[in-house]
Short mmCIF file of C-alpha atoms and ligand atoms in Angstrom, two decimals:
data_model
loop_
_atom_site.label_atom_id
_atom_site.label_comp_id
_atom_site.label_asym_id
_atom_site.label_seq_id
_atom_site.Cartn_x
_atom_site.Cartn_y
_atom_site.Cartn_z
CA UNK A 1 8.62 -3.00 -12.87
CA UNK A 2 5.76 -1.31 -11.67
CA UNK A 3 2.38 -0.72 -13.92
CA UNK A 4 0.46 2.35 -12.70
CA UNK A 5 -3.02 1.85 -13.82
CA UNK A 6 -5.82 4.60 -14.62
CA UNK A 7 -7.03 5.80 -11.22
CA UNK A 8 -10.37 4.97 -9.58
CA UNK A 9 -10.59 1.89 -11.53
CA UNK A 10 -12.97 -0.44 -11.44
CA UNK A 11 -11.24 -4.10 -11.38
CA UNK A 12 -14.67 -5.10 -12.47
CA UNK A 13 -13.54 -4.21 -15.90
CA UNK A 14 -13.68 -6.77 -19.78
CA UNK A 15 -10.33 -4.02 -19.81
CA UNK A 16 -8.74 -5.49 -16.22
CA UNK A 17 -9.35 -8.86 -16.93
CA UNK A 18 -7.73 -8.40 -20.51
CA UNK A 19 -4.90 -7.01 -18.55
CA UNK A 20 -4.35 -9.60 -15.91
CA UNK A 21 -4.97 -12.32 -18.75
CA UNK A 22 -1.82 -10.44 -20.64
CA UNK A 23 0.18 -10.25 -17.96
CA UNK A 24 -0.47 -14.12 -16.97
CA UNK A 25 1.24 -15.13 -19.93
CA UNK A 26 4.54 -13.28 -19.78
CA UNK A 27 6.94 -15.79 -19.05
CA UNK A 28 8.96 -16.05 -15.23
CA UNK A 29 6.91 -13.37 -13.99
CA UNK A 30 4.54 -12.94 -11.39
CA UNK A 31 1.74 -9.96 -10.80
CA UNK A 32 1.26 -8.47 -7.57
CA UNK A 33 -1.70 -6.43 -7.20
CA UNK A 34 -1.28 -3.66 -4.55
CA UNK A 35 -4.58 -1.18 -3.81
CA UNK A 36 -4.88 1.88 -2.04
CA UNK A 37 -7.42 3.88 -1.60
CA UNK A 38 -7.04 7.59 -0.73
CA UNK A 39 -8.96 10.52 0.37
CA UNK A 40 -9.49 11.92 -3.05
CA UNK A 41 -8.72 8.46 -5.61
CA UNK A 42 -8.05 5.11 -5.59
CA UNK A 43 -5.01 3.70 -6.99
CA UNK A 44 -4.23 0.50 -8.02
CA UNK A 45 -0.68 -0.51 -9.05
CA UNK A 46 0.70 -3.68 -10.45
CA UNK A 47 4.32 -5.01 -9.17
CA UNK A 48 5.82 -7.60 -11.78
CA UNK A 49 8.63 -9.48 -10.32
CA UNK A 50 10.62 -11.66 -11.83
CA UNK A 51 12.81 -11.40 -15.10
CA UNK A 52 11.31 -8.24 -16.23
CA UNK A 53 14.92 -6.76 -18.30
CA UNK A 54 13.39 -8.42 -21.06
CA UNK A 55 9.93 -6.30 -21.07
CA UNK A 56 9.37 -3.00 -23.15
CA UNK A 57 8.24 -0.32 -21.53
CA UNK A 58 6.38 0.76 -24.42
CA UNK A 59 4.91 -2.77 -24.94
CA UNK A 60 3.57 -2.64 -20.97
CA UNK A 61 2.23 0.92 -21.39
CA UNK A 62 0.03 -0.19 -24.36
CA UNK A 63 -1.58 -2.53 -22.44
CA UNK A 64 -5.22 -2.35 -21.43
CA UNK A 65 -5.87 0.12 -17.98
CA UNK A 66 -2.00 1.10 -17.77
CA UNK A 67 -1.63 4.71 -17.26
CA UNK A 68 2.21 4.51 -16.18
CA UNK A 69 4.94 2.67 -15.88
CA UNK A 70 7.80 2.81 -14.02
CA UNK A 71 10.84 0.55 -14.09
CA UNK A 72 12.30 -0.04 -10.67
CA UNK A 73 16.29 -0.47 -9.48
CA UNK A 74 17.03 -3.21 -7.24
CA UNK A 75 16.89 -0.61 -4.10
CA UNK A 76 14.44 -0.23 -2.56
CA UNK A 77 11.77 -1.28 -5.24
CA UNK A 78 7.90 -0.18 -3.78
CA UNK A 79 8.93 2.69 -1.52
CA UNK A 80 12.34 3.87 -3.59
CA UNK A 81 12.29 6.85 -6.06
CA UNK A 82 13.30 5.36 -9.31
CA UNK A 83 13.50 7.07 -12.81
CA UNK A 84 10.11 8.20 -14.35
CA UNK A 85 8.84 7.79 -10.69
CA UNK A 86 5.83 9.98 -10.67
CA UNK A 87 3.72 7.94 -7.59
CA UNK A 88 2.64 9.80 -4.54
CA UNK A 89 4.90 10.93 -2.01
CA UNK A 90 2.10 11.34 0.39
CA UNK A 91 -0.62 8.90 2.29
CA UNK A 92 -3.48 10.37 4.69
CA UNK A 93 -4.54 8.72 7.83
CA UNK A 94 -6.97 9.83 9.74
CA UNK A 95 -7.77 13.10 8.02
CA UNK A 96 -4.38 14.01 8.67
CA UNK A 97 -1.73 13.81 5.70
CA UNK A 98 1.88 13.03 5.55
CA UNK A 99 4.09 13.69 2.90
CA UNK A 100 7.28 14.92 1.87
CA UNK A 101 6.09 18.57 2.29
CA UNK A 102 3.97 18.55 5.12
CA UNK A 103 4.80 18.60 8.71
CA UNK A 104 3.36 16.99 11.75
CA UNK A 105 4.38 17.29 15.36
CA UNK A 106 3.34 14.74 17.71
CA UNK A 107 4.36 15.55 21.29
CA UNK A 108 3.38 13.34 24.22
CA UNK A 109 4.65 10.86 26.57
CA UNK A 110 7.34 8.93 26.35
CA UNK A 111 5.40 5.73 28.10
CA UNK A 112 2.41 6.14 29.33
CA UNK A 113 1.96 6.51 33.57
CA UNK A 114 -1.25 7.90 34.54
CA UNK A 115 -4.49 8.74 33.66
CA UNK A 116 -4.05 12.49 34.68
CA UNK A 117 -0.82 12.78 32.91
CA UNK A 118 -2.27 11.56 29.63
CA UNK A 119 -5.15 14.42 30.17
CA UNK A 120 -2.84 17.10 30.96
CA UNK A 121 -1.02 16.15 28.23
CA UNK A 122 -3.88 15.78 25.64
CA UNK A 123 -5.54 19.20 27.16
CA UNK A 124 -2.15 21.06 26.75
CA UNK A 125 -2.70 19.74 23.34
CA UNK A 126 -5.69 21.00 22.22
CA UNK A 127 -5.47 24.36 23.38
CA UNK A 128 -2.15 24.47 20.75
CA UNK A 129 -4.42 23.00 18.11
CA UNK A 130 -2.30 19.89 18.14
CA UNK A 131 -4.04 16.45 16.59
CA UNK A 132 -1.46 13.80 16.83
CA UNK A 133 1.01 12.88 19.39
CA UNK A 134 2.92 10.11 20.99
CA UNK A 135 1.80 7.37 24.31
CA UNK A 136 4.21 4.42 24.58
CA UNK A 137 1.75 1.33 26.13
CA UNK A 138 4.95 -0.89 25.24
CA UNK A 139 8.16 -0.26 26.17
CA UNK A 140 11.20 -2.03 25.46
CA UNK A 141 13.61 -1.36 28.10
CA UNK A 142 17.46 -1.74 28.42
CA UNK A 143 16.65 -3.76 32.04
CA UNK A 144 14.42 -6.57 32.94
CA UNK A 145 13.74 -4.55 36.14
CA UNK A 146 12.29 -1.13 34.56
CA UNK A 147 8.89 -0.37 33.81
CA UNK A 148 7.84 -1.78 30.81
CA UNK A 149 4.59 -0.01 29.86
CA UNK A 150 1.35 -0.65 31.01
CA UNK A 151 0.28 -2.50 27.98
CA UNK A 152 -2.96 -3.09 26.84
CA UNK A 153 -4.56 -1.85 30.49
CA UNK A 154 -3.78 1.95 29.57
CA UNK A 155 -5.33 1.91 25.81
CA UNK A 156 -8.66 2.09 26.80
CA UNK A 157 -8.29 5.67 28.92
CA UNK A 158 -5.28 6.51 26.40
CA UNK A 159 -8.29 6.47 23.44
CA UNK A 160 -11.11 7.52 25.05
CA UNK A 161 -8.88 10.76 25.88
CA UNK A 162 -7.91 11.11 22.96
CA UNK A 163 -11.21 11.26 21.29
CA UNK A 164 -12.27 14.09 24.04
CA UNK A 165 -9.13 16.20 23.24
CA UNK A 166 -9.53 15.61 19.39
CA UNK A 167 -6.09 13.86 18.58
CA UNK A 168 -6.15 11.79 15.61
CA UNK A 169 -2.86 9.89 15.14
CA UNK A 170 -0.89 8.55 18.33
CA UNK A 171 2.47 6.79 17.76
CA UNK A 172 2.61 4.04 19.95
CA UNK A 173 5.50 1.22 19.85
CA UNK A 174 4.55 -2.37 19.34
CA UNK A 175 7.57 -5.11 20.08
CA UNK A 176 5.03 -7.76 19.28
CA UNK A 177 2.07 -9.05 16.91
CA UNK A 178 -0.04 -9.69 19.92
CA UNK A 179 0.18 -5.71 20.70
CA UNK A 180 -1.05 -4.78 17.08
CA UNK A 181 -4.15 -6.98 17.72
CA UNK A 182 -4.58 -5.01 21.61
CA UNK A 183 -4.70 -1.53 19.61
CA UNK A 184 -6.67 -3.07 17.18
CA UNK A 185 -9.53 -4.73 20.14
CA UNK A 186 -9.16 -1.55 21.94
CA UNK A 187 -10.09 0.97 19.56
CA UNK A 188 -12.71 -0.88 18.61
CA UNK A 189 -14.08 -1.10 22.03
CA UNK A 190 -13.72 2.46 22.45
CA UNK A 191 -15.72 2.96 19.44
CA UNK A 192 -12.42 3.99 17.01
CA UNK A 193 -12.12 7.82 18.67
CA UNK A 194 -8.78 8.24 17.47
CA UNK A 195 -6.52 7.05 15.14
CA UNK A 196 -2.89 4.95 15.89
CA UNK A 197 0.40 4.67 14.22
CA UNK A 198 2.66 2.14 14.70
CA UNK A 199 5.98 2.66 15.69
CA UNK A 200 8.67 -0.16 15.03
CA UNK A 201 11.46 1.19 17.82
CA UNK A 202 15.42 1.12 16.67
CA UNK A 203 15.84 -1.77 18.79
CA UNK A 204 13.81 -3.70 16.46
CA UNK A 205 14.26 -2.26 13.17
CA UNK A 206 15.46 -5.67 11.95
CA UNK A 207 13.19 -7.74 14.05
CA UNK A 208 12.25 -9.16 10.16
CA UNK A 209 9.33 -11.20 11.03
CA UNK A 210 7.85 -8.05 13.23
CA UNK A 211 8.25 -5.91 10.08
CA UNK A 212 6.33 -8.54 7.94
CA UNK A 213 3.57 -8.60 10.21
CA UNK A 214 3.57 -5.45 10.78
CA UNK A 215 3.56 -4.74 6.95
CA UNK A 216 0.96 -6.97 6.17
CA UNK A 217 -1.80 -5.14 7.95
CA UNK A 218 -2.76 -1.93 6.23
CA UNK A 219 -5.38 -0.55 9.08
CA UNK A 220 -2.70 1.47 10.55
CA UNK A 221 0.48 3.35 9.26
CA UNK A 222 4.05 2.72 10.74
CA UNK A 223 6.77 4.83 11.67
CA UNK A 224 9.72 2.85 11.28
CA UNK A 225 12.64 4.38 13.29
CA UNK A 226 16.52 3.54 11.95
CA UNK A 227 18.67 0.81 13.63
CA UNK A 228 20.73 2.80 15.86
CA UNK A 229 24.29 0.50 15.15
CA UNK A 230 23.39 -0.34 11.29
CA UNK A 231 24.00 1.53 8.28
CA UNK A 232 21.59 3.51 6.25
CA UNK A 233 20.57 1.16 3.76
CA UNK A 234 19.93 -1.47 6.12
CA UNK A 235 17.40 0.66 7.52
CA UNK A 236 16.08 1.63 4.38
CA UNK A 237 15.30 -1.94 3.52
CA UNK A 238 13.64 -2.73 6.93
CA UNK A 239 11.06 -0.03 5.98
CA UNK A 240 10.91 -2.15 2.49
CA UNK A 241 9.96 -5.17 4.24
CA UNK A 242 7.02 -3.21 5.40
CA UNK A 243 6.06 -2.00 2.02
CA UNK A 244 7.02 -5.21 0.28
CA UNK A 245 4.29 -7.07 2.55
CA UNK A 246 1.75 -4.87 1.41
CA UNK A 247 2.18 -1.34 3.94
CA UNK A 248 3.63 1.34 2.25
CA UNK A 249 2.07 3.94 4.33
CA UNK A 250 5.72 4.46 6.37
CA UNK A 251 6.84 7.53 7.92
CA UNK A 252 11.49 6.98 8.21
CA UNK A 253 12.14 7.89 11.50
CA UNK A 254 15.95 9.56 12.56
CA UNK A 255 16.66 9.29 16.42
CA UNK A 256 20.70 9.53 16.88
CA UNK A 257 22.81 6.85 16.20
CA UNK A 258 24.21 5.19 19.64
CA UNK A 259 28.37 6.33 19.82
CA UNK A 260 30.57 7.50 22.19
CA UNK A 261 31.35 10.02 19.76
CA UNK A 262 27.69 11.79 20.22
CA UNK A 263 29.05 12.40 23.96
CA UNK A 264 27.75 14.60 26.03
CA UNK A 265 24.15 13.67 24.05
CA UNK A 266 22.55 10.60 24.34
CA UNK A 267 23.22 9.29 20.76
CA UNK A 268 24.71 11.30 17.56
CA UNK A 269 22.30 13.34 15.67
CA UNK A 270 21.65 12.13 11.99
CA UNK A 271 19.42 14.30 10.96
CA UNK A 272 21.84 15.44 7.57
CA UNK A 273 20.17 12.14 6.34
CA UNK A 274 16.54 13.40 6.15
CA UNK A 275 17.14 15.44 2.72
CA UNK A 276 19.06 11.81 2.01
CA UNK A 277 16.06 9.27 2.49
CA UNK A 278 14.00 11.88 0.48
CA UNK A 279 15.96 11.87 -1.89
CA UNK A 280 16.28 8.11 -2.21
CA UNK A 281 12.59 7.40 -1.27
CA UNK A 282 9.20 8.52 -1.21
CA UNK A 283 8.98 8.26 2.47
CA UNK A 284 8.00 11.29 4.58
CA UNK A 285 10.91 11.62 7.21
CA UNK A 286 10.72 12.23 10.94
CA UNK A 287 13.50 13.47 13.34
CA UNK A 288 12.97 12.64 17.39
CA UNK A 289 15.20 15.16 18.87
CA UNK A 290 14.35 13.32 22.53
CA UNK A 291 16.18 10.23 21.61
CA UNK A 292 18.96 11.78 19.95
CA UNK A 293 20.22 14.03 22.27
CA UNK A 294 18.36 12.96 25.55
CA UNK A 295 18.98 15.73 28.28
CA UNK A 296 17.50 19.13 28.99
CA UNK A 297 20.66 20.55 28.13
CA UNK A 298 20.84 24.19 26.98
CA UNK A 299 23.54 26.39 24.76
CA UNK A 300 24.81 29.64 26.02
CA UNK A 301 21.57 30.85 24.22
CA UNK A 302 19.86 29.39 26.54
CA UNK A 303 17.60 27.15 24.25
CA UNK A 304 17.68 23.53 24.67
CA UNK A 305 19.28 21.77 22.70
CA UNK A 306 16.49 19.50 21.59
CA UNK A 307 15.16 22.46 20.08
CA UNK A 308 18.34 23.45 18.54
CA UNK A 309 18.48 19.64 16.65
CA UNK A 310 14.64 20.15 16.26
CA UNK A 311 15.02 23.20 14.05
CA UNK A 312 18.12 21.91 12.06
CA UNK A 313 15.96 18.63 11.25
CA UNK A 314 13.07 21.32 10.15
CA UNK A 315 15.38 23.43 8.39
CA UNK A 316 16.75 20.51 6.71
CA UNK A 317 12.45 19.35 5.33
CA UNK A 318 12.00 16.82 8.10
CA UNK A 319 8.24 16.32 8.02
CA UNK A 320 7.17 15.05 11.06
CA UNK A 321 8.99 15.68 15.02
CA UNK A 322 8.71 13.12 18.12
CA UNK A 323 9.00 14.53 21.06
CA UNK A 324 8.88 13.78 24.40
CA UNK A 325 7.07 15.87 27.08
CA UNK A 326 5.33 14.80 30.60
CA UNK A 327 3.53 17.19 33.07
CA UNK A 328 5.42 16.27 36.12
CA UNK A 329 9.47 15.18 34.54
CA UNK A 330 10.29 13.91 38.33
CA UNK A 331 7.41 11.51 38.24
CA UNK A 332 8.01 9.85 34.54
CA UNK A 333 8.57 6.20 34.59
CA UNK A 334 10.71 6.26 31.14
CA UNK A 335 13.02 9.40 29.91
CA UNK A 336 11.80 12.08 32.33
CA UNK A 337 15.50 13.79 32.16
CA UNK A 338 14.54 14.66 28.38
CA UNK A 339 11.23 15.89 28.35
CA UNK A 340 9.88 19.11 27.65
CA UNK A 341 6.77 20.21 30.04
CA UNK A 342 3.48 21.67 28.84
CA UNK A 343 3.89 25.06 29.32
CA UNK A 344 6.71 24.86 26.60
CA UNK A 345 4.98 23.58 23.95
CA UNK A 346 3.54 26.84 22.03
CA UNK A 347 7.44 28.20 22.82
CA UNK A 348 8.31 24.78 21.17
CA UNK A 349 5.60 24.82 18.42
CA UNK A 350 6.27 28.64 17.65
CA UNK A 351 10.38 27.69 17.25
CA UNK A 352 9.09 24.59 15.12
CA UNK A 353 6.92 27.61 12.81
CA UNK A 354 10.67 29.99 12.70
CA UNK A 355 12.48 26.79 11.31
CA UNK A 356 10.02 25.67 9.04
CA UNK A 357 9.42 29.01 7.60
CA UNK A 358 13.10 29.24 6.68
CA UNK A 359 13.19 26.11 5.53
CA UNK A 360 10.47 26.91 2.94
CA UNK A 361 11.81 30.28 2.18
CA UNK A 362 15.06 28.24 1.35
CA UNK A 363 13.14 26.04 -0.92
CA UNK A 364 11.70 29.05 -2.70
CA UNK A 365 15.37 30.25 -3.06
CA UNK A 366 16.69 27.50 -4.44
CA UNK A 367 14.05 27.03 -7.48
CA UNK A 368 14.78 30.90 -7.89
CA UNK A 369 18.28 30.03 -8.35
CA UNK A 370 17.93 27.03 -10.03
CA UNK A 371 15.62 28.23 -13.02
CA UNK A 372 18.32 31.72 -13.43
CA UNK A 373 20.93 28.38 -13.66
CA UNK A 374 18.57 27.17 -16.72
CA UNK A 375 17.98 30.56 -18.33
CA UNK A 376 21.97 31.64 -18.28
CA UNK A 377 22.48 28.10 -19.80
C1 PEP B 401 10.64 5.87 21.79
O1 PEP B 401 10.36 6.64 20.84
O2 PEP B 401 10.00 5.83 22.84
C2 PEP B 401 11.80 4.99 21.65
C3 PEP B 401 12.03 4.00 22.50
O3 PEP B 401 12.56 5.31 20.61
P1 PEP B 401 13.79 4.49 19.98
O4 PEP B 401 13.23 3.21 19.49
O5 PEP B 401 14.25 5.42 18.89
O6 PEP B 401 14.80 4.32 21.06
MN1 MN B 402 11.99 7.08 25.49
#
């Protein structure tokens, strides 16, 4: 059960401790107090585990600072939708916001290479009035023998970049607590000019004691991308464990699940599930059309079909894309055979625009349709 208390409270409060005191005495049940603070409010909700059947809704809304409450299923219990569920379906990092109904693109490199790459890239950009993209320091590779990143070498000219370009979110990969604490020392060094989110890669999505540590910091979001052999749910509760440690800022990330039967692209494109994890959680969803399908391959339309998958993830609500560009393909060290170049990212951005467009005129349909459903009735 989750207790929704008035927002911008002060914890301060005779009415708090009354509450705390009340809720000490309930019997197998332990208060966890989880705090976020927003752009606009603060919110402070209170998770009771435990036997909680046996409480009354109406008994735990009367009590002292409760605003809301909302009793939880077993699935996914902080970042699930449950009945009566009226909590946010949005966080902002950054000054940027993701949500259920907003949409972010963040196109970069796949792994970072060179200094000159990561400007081209970051210039390219700015001039499409693009804040957030991707730079992989840490990559986890199929071979021993590939490149695996540069590490923490690259952050400080990745950061400093991005703070002269004006990018405010970068999804970078960690494998590894020691890399969260790099990102951490570097953007401090750098004097914080940008902003990071975390990205837990498929290969890990049920590394469990990554996701705890991950989820216990609360400094920087995560996008947590699905397990490419594992079912649904399974991935659903890895972004839990993130959320249940104390992180619930998590972006769901779709990338192709790895099957023969995806053949001729690089994994099988699952992006029918983003209207599916909305639906079953509050997460915002993202689709990387560069891992699912992998190749510059084009239709007899002659657009690739990254941006094909692209749109039908847009037209479906996704709310955030991944993509993978690099100035010079030939010279990437990871994924060059999928990545778009500069020049095609307002062609890109401008496709990303058509499918979102119909994808909110489609919403607008549907409540049109749905309310004539409610009048006839
Ligand atoms: C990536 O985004 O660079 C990546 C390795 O993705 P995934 O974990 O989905 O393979
Ligand atoms: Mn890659």
């Amino acid at each position: 059960m989750i207790l929704i208390l008035t927002p911008n409270l002060n914890t301060d409060c005779e009415e708090y401790r009354h509450l705390m005191g009340a809720l000490s005495n309930l019997q197998n049940i332990q208060a966890r107090v989880h705090r976020e603070q927003g752009m606009e409010k603060s919110v402070t909700e209170i998770y009771l585990i435990g036997n909680t059947a046996s409480l009354q809704i109406e008994d735990m809304k009367a009590l002292p600072c409760v605003e809301h409450v909302v009793r939880v299923s077993e699935e996914y219990r902080v970042l699930g939708r449950h009945k009566a569920d009226n909590r946010a379906t949005f966080f902002d990092y950054n000054g940027v916001r993701f949500g259920q109904d907003t949409l972010n693109v963040f196109a970069g490199l796949c792994a970072v290479d060179t200094p000159e790459h990561v400007e081209l890239m970051m210039r390219a950009l700015k001039e499409n009035n693009q804040v957030c993209t991707r730079m992989g320091a840490y990559k986890p590779r199929t071979s021993p023998y590939s490149f695996q990143g540069h590490g923490k070498k690259c952050l400080p000219f990745v950061f400093d970049l991005a703070g002269k370009y004006g990018i405010k979110v970068i999804a970078m990969e960690v494998t590894h607590e020691s890399h969260v604490v790099e990102i951490h020392e570097a953007l401090d060094a750098t004097g914080n000019p940008t902003g990071v989110m975390l990205q837990i890669g498929t290969r890990n999505t049920q590394n469990f004691e990554l996701l705890k540590i991950v989820g216990r910091q609360q400094e920087f979001p995560v996008l947590l991308k699905r397990g490419f052999g594992i079912t649904l749910d399974e991935s659903l509760n890895a972004a839990e464990y993130l959320a249940s440690e104390g992180n619930r800022n998590v972006v769901f990330g779709l990338r192709g699940m790895k099957t023969s039967i995806g053949e001729p692209h690089r994994n099988f494109v699952d992006f029918a599930h983003v209207s599916v994890v909305k639906k079953l959680t509050r997460m915002p969803v993202c689709v990387d059309p560069s891992h699912s399908v992998g190749a510059r391959s084009t239709g007899p339309d002659r657009i690739l079909d990254i941006m094909h998958v692209t749109a039908q993830g847009i037209i479906a609500g996704a709310n955030m894309v991944l993509v993978d560009f690099h100035p010079v393909p030939s010279q990437a060290l990871v994924d060059g055979a999928q990545a778009l170049i500069p020049k095609e990212l307002p062609y890109f951005l401008e496709d990303v625009q058509i499918a979102r467009e119909a994808y909110e005129k489609r919403v607008a349909l549907s409540e049109r349709h749905n309310s004539k459903v409610m009048g006839d009735r």
